[in-house]
Coordinates of N, CA and C in Angstrom, one line a residue:
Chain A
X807 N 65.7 -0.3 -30.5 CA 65.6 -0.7 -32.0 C 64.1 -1.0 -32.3
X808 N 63.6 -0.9 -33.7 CA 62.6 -1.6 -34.0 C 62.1 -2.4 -34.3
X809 N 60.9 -3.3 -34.1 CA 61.0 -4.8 -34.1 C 59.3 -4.5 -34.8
X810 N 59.4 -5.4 -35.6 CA 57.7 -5.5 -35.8 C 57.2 -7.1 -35.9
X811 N 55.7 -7.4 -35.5 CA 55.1 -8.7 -35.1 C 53.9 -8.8 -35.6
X812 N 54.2 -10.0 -36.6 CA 52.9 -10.5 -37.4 C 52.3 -11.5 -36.1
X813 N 51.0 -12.1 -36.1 CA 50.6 -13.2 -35.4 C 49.0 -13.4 -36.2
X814 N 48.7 -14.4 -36.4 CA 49.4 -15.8 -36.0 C 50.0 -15.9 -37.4
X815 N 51.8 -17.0 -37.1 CA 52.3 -17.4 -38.4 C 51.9 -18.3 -39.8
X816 N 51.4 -18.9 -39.0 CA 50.3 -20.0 -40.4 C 48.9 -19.8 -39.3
X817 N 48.0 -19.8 -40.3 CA 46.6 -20.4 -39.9 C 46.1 -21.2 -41.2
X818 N 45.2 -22.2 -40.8 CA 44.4 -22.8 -42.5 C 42.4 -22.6 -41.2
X819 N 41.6 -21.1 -42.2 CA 40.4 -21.2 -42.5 C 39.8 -22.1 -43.5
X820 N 38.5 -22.3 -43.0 CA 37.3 -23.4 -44.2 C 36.9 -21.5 -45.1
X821 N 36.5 -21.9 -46.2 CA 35.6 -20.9 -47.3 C 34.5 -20.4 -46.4
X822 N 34.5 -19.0 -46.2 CA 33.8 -18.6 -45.4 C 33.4 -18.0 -44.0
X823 N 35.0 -18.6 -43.4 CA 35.1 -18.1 -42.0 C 35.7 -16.9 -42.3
X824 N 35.7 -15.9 -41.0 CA 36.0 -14.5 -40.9 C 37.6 -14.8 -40.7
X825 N 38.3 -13.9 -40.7 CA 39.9 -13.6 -40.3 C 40.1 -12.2 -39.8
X826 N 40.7 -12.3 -38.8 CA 41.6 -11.4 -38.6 C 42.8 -11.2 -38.0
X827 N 44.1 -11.0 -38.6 CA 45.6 -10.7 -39.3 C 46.0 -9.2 -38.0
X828 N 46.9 -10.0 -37.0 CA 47.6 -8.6 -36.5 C 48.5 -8.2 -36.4
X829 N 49.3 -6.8 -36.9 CA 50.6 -6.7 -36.9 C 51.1 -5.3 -36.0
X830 N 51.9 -5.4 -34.9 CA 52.2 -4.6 -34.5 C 53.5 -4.2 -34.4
X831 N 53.9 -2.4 -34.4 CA 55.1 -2.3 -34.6 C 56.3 -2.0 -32.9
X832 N 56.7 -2.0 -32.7 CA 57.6 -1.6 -31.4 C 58.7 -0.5 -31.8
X833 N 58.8 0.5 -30.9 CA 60.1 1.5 -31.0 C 60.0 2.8 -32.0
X834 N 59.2 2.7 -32.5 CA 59.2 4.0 -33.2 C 57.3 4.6 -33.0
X835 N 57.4 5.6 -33.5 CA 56.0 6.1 -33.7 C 55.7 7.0 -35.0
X836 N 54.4 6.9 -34.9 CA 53.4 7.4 -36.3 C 54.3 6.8 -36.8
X837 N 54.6 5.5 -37.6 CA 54.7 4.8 -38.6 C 53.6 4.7 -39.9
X838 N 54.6 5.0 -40.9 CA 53.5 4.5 -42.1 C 53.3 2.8 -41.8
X839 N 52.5 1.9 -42.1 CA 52.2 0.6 -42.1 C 51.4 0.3 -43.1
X840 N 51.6 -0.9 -43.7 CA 51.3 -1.5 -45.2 C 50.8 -3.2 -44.6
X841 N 49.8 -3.2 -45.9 CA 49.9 -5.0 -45.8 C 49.7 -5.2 -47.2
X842 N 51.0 -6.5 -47.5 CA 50.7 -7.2 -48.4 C 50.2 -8.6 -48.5
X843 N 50.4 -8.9 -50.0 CA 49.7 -10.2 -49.6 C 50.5 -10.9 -51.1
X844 N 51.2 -11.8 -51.0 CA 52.2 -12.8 -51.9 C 51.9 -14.2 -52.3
X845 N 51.0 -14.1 -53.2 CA 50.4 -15.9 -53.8 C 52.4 -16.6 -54.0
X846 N 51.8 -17.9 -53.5 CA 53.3 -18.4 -53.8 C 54.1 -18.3 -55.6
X847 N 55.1 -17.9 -55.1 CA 55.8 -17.6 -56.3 C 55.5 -16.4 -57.3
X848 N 54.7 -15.7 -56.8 CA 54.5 -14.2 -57.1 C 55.2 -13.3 -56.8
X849 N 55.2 -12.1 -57.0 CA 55.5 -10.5 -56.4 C 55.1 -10.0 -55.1
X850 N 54.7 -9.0 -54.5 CA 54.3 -8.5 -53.2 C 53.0 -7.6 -53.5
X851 N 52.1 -7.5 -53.7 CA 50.9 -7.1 -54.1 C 50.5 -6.3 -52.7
X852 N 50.7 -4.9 -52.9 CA 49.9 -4.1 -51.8 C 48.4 -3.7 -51.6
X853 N 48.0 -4.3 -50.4 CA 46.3 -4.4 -50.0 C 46.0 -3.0 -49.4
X854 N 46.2 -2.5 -48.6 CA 46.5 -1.2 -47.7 C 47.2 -0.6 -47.4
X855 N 47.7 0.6 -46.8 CA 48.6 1.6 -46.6 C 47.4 2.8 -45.5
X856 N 48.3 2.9 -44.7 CA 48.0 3.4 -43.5 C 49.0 4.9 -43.0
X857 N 48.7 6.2 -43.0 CA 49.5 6.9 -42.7 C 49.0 7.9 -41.3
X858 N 48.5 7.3 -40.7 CA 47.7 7.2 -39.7 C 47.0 6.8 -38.9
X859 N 46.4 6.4 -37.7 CA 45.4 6.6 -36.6 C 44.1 6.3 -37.5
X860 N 43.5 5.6 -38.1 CA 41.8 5.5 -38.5 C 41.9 6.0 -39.9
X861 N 43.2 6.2 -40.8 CA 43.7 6.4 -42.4 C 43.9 5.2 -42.5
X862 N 43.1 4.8 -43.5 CA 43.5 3.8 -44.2 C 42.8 3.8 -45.6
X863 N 44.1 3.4 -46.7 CA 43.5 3.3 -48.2 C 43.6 2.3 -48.7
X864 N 43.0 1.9 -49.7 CA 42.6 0.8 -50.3 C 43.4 0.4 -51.4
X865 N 44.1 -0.4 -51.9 CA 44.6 -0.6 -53.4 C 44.1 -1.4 -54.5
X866 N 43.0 -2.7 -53.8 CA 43.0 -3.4 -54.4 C 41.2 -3.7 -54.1
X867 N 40.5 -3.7 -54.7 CA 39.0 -3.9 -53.9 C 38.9 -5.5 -54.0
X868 N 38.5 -5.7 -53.0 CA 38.1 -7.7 -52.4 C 37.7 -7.1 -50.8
X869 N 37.5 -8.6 -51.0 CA 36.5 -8.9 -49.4 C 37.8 -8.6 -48.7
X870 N 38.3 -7.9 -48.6 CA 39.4 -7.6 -47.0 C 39.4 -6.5 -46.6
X871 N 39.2 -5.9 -45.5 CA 39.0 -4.5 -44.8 C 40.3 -4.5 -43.7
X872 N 41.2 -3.4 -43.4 CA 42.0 -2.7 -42.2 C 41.6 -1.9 -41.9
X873 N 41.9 -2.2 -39.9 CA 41.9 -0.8 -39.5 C 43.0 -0.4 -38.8
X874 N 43.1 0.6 -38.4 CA 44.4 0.9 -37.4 C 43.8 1.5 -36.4
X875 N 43.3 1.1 -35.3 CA 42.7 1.5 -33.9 C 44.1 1.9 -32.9
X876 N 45.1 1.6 -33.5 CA 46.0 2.5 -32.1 C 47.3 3.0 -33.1
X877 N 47.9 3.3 -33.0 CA 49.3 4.1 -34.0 C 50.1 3.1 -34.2
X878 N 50.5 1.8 -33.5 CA 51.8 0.9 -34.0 C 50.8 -0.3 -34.2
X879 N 49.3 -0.5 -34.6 CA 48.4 -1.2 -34.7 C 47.9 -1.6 -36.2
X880 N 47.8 -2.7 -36.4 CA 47.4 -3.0 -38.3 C 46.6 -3.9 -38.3
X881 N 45.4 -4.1 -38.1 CA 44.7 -5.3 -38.4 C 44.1 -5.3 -40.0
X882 N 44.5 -6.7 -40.5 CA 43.7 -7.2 -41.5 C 42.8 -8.3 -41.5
X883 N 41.6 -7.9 -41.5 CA 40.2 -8.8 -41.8 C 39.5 -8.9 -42.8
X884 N 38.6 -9.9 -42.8 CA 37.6 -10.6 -43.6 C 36.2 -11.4 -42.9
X885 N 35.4 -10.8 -43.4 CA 34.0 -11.5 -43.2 C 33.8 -12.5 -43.2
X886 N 34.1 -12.9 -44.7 CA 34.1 -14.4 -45.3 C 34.9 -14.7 -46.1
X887 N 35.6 -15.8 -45.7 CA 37.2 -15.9 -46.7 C 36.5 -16.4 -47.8
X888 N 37.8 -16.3 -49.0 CA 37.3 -17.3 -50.1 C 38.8 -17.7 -50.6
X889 N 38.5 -19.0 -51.8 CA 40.1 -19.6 -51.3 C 40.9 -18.9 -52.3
X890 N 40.8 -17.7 -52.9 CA 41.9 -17.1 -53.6 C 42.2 -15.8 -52.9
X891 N 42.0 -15.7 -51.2 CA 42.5 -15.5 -50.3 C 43.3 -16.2 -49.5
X892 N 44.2 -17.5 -50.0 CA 45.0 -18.0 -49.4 C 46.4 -17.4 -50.1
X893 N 47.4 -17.5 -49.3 CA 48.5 -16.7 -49.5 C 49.4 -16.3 -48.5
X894 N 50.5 -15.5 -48.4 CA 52.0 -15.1 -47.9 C 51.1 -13.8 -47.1
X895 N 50.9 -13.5 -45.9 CA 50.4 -11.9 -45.6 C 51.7 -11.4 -45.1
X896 N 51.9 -9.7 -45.3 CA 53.4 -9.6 -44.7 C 52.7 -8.0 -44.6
X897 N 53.3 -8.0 -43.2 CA 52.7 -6.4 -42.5 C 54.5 -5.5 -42.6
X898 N 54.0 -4.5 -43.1 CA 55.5 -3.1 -43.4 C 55.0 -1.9 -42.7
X899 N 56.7 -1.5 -42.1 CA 56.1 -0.2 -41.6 C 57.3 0.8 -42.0
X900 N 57.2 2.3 -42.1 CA 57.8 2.6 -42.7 C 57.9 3.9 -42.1
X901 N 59.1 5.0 -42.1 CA 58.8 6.3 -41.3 C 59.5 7.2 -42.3
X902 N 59.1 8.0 -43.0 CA 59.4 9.2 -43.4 C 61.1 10.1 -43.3
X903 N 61.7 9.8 -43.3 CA 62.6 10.9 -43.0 C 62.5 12.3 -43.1
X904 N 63.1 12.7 -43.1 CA 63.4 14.4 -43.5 C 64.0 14.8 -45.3
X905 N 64.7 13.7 -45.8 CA 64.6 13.8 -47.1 C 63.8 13.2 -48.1
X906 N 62.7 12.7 -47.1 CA 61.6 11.9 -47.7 C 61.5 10.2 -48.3
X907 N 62.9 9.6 -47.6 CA 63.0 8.5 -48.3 C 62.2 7.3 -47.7
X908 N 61.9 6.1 -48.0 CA 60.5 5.2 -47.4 C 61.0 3.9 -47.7
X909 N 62.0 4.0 -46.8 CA 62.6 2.3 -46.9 C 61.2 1.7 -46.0
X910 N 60.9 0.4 -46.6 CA 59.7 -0.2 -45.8 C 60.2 -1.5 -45.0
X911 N 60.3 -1.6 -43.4 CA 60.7 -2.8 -43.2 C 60.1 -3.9 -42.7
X912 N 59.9 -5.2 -43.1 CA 58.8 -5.9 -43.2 C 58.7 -7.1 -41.7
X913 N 57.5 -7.4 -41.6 CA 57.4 -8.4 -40.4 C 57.6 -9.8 -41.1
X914 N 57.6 -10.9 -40.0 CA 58.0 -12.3 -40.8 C 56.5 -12.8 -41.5
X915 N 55.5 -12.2 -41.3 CA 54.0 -13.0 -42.2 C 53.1 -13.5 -41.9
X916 N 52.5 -14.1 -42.4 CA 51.7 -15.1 -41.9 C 50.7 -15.9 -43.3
X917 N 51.0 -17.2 -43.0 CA 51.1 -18.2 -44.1 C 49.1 -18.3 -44.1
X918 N 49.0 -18.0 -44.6 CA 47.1 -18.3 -44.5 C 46.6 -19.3 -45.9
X919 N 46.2 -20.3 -45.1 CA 45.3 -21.2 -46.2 C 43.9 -21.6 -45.9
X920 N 43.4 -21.2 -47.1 CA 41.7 -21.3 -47.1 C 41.1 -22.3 -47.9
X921 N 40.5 -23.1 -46.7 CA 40.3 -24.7 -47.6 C 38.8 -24.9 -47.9
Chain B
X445 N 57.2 -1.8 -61.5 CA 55.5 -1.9 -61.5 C 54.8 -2.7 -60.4
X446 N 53.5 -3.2 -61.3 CA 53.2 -4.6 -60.4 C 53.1 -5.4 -61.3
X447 N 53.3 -6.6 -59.8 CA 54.0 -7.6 -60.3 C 53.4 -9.0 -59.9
X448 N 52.2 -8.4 -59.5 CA 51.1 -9.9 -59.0 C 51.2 -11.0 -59.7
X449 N 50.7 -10.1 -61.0 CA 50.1 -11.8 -61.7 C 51.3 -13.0 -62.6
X450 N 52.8 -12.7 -62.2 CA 53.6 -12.9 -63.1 C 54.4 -14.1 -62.0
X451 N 55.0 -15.0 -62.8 CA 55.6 -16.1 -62.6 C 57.1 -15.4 -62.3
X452 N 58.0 -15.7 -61.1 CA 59.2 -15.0 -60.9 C 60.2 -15.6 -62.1
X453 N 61.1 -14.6 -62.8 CA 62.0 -15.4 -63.7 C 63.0 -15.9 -62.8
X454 N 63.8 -17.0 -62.9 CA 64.4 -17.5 -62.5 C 66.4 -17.4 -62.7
X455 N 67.0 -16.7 -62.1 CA 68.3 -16.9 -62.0 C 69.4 -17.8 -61.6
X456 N 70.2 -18.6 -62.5 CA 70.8 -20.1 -61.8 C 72.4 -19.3 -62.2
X457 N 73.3 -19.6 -61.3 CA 74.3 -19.3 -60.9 C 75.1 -20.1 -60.0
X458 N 76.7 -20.6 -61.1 CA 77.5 -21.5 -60.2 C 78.4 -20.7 -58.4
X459 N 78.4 -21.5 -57.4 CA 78.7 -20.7 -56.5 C 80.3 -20.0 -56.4
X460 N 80.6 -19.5 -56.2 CA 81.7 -18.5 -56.3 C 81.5 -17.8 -57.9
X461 N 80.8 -17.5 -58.5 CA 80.7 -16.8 -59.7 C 80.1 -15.8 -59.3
X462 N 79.9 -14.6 -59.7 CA 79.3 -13.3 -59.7 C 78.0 -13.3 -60.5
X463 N 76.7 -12.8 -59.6 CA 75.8 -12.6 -60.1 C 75.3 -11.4 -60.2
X464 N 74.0 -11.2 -61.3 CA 73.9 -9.9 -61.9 C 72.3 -9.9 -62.3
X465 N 71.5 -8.9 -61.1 CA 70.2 -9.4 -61.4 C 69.4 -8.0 -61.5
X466 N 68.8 -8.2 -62.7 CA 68.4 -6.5 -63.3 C 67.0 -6.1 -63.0
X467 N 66.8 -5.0 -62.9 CA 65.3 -4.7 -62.5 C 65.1 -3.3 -63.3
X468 N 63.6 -3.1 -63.9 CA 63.7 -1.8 -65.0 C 62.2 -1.1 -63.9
X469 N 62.4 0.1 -63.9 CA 61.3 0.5 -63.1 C 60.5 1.6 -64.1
X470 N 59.5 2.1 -63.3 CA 58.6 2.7 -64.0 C 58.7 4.1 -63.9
X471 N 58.8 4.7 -63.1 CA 58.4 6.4 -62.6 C 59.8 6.9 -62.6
X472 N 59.8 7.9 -63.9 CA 61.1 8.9 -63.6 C 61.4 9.6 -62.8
X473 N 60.0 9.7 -61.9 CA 60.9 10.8 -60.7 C 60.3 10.3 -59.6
X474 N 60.8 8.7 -59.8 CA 61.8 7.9 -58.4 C 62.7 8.2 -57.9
X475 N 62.9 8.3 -56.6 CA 64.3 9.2 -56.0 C 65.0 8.4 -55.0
X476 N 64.4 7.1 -55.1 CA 64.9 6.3 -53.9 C 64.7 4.6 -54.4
X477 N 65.9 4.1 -54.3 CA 65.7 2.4 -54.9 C 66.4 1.8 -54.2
X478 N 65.4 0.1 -53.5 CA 66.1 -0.6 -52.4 C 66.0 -1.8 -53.2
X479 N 67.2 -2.6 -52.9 CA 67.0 -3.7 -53.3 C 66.5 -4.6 -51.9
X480 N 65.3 -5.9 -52.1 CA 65.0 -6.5 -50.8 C 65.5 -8.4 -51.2
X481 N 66.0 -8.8 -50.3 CA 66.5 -10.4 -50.1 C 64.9 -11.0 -49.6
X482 N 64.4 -12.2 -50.0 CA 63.6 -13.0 -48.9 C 63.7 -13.9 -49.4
X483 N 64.1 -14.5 -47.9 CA 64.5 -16.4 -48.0 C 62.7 -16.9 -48.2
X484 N 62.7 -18.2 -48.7 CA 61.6 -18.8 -48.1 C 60.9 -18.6 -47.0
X485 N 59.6 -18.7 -46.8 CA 58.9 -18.5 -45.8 C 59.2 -17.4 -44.8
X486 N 59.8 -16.5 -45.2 CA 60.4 -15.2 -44.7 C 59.9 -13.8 -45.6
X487 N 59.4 -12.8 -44.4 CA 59.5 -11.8 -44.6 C 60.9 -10.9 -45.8
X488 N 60.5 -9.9 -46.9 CA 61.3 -9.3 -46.9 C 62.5 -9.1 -46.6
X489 N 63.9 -8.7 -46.8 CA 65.1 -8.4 -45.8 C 65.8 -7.1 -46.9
X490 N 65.9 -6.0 -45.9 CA 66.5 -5.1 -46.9 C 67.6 -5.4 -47.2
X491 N 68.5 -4.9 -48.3 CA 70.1 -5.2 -48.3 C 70.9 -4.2 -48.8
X492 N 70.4 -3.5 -49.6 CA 71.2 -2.1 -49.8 C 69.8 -1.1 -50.8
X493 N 70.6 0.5 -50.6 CA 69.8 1.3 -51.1 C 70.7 2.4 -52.0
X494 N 69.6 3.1 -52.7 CA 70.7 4.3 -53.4 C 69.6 5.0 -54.1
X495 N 70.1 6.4 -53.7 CA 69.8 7.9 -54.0 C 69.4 8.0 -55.3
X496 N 68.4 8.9 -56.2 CA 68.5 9.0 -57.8 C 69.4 9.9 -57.7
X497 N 70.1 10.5 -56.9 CA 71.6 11.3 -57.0 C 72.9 10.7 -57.2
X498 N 73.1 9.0 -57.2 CA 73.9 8.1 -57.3 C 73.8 8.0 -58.3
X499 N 75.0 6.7 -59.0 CA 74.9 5.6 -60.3 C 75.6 4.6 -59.6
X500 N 76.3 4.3 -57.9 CA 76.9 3.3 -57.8 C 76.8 3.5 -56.1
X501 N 76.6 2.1 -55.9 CA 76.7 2.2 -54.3 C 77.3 0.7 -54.1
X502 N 77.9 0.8 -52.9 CA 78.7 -0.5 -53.5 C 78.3 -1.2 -51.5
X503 N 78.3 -2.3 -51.3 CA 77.8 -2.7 -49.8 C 79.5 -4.3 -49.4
X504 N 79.3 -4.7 -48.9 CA 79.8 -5.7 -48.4 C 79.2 -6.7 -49.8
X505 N 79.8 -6.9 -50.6 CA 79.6 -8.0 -51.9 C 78.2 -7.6 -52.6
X506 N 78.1 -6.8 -52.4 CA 76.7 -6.4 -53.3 C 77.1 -4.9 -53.7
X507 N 76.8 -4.6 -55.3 CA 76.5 -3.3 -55.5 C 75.5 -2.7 -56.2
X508 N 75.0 -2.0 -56.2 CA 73.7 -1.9 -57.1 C 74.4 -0.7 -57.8
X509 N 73.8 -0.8 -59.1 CA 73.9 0.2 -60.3 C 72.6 1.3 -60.6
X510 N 72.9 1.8 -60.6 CA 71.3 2.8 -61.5 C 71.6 3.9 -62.6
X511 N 71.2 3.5 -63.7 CA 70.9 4.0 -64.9 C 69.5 4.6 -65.0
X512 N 69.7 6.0 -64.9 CA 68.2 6.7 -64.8 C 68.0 6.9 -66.4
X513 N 68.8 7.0 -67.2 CA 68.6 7.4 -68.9 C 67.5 6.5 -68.7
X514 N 68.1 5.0 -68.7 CA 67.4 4.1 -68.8 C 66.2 3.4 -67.9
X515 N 66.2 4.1 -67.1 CA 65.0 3.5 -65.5 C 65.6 2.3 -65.6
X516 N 67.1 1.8 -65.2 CA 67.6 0.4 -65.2 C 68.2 0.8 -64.0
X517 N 67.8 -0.8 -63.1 CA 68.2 -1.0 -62.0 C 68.8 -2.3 -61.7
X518 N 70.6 -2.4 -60.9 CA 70.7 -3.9 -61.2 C 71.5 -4.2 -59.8
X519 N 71.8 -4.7 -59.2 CA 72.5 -5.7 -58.3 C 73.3 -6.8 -58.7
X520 N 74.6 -6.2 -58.1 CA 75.9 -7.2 -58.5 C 76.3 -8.0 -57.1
X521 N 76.0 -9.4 -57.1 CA 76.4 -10.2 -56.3 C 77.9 -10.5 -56.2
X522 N 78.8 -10.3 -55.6 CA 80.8 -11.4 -55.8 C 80.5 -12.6 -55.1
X523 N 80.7 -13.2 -56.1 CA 81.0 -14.5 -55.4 C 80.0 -15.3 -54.8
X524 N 79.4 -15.3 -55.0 CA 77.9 -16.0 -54.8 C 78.2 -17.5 -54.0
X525 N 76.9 -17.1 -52.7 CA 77.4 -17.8 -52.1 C 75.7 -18.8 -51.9
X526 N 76.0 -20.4 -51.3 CA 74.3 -20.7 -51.5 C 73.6 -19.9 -50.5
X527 N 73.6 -19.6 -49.3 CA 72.9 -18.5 -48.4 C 72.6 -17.1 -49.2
X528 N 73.0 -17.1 -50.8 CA 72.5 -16.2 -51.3 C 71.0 -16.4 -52.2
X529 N 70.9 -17.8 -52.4 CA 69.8 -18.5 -52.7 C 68.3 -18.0 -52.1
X530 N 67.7 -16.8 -53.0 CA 66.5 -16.3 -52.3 C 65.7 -15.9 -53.5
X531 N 64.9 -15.1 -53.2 CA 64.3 -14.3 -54.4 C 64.7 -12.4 -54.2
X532 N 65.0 -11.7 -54.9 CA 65.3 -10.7 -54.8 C 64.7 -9.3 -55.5
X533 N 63.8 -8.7 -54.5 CA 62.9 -7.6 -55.4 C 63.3 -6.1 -55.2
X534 N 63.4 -5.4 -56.4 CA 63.9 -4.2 -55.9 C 62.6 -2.9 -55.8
X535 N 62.8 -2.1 -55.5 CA 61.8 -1.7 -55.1 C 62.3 0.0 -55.2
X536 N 61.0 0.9 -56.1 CA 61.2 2.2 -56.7 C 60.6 3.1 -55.6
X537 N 60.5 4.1 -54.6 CA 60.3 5.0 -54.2 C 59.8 6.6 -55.3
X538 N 57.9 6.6 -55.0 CA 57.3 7.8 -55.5 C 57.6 8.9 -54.3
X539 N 58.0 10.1 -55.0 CA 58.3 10.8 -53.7 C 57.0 11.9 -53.9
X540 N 56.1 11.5 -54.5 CA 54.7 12.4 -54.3 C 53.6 11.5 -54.2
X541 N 53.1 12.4 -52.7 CA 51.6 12.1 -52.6 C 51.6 10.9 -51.5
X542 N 51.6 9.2 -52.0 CA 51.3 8.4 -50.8 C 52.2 7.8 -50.3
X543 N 53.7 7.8 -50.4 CA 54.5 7.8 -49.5 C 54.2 5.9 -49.5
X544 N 54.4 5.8 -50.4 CA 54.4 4.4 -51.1 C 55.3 3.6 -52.1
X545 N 55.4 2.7 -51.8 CA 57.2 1.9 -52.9 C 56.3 1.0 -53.5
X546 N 57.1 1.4 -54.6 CA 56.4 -0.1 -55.8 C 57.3 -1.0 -55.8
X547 N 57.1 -2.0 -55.9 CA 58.0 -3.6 -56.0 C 58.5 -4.3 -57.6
X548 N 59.5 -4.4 -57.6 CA 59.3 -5.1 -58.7 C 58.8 -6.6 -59.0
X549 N 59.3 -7.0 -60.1 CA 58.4 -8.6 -60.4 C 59.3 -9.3 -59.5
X550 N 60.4 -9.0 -59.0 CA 61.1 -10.2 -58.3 C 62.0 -11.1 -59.1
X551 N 63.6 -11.6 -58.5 CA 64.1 -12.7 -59.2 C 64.5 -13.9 -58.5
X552 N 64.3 -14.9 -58.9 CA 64.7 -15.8 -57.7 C 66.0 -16.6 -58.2
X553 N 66.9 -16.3 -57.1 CA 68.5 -16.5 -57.5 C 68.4 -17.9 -56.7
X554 N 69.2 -18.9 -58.0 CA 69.5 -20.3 -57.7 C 70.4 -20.8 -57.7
X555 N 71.9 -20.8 -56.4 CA 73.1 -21.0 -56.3 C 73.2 -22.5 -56.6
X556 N 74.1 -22.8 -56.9 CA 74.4 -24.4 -57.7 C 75.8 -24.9 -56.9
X557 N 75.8 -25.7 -56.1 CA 77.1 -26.0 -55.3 C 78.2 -26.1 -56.3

């Protein structure tokens, strides 16, 4: 079965320090992979989408960059945090079928506050 | 759509009563809609899906509706139970191009003992 792993679950950075967010998937392969990012009491706001190996696009421009260096691999980073980068992060991965459908199933998160 | 900048509306519901939580989407040639559960401090949880070839799918106490006249999407809870107490977002599948689901604004269902 497939299991996917956010780490680390909470962290709290100072304004300014760098981050980086990893989420990996288990049991399947070439997965589509996604990260969002959820201010409390909001919606699910997508940051990236990944349909490959070193693909990665953008949705939303801010200080945050992904990369995908191995196929079940998703890192999310930042240079220098700022504090309207605190929030819910939730890594999705998703695989294609044959009639095209894109159910996305999501990891448990990671609580990030930036003080 | 999106649904960042928007405060969740809120749904209050006595427990054993049937809930009914609607979602309107954007793209007519959506061909795929999930409804997702998440508890607090929890990831997403799928809970049922359905075809734009459907109008009814029905799960273990949940059924979702889809009205394409209308891009209306709804989820019928029986009997509502408090472990049903979450927020609940449905979510539209584009089937061109980036292989990407839009979310909706989200409801957050509030079972009442």
């Amino acid at each position: 079965s497939q299991t996917i792993h956010q780490w680390p679950a909470t962290l709290v950075q100072p304004v300014g320090s760098p981050l980086s967010l990893e989420c990996t998937v288990e049991g399947t392969s070439n997965p589509n992979l996604y990260w969002y990012r959820q201010a409390a009491g909001r919606g699910l706001q997508l940051l990236f989408y990944s349909v490959g190996i070193g693909q990665i696009s953008s949705e939303v421009p801010q200080n945050l960059s992904a990369s995908r260096p191995q196929d079940r691999q998703f890192i999310l980073s930042s240079k220098k945090l700022l504090l309207s980068d605190s929030g819910f992060y939730l890594c999705a991965w998703s695989v294609l079928g044959p009639e095209s459908y894109n159910e996305q199933f999501f990891g448990p998160g990671t609580r990030l506050t930036v003080l | 759509g999106e649904s960042v900048g928007l405060h969740l509306p809120t749904l209050s519901v006595q427990e054993g009563d049937n809930s009914i939580i609607n979602c309107a989407y954007s793209n007519s040639a959506s061909d795929y809609f999930i409804w997702y559960k998440q508890e607090s401090g929890k990831g997403p949880q799928f809970i049922i899906d359905i075809r734009s070839n459907m109008d009814k799918r029905q799960g273990q106490r949940v059924t979702v509706l889809l009205n394409k006249t209308v891009k209306h999407l709804s989820l019928q809870i029986a009997a509502t139970q408090p472990g049903d107490s979450a927020v609940y977002f449905c979510a539209e599948n584009n089937p061109t191009g980036y292989q990407k689901v839009t979310f909706g604004t989200g409801t957050k269902l509030q079972v009442i003992p």
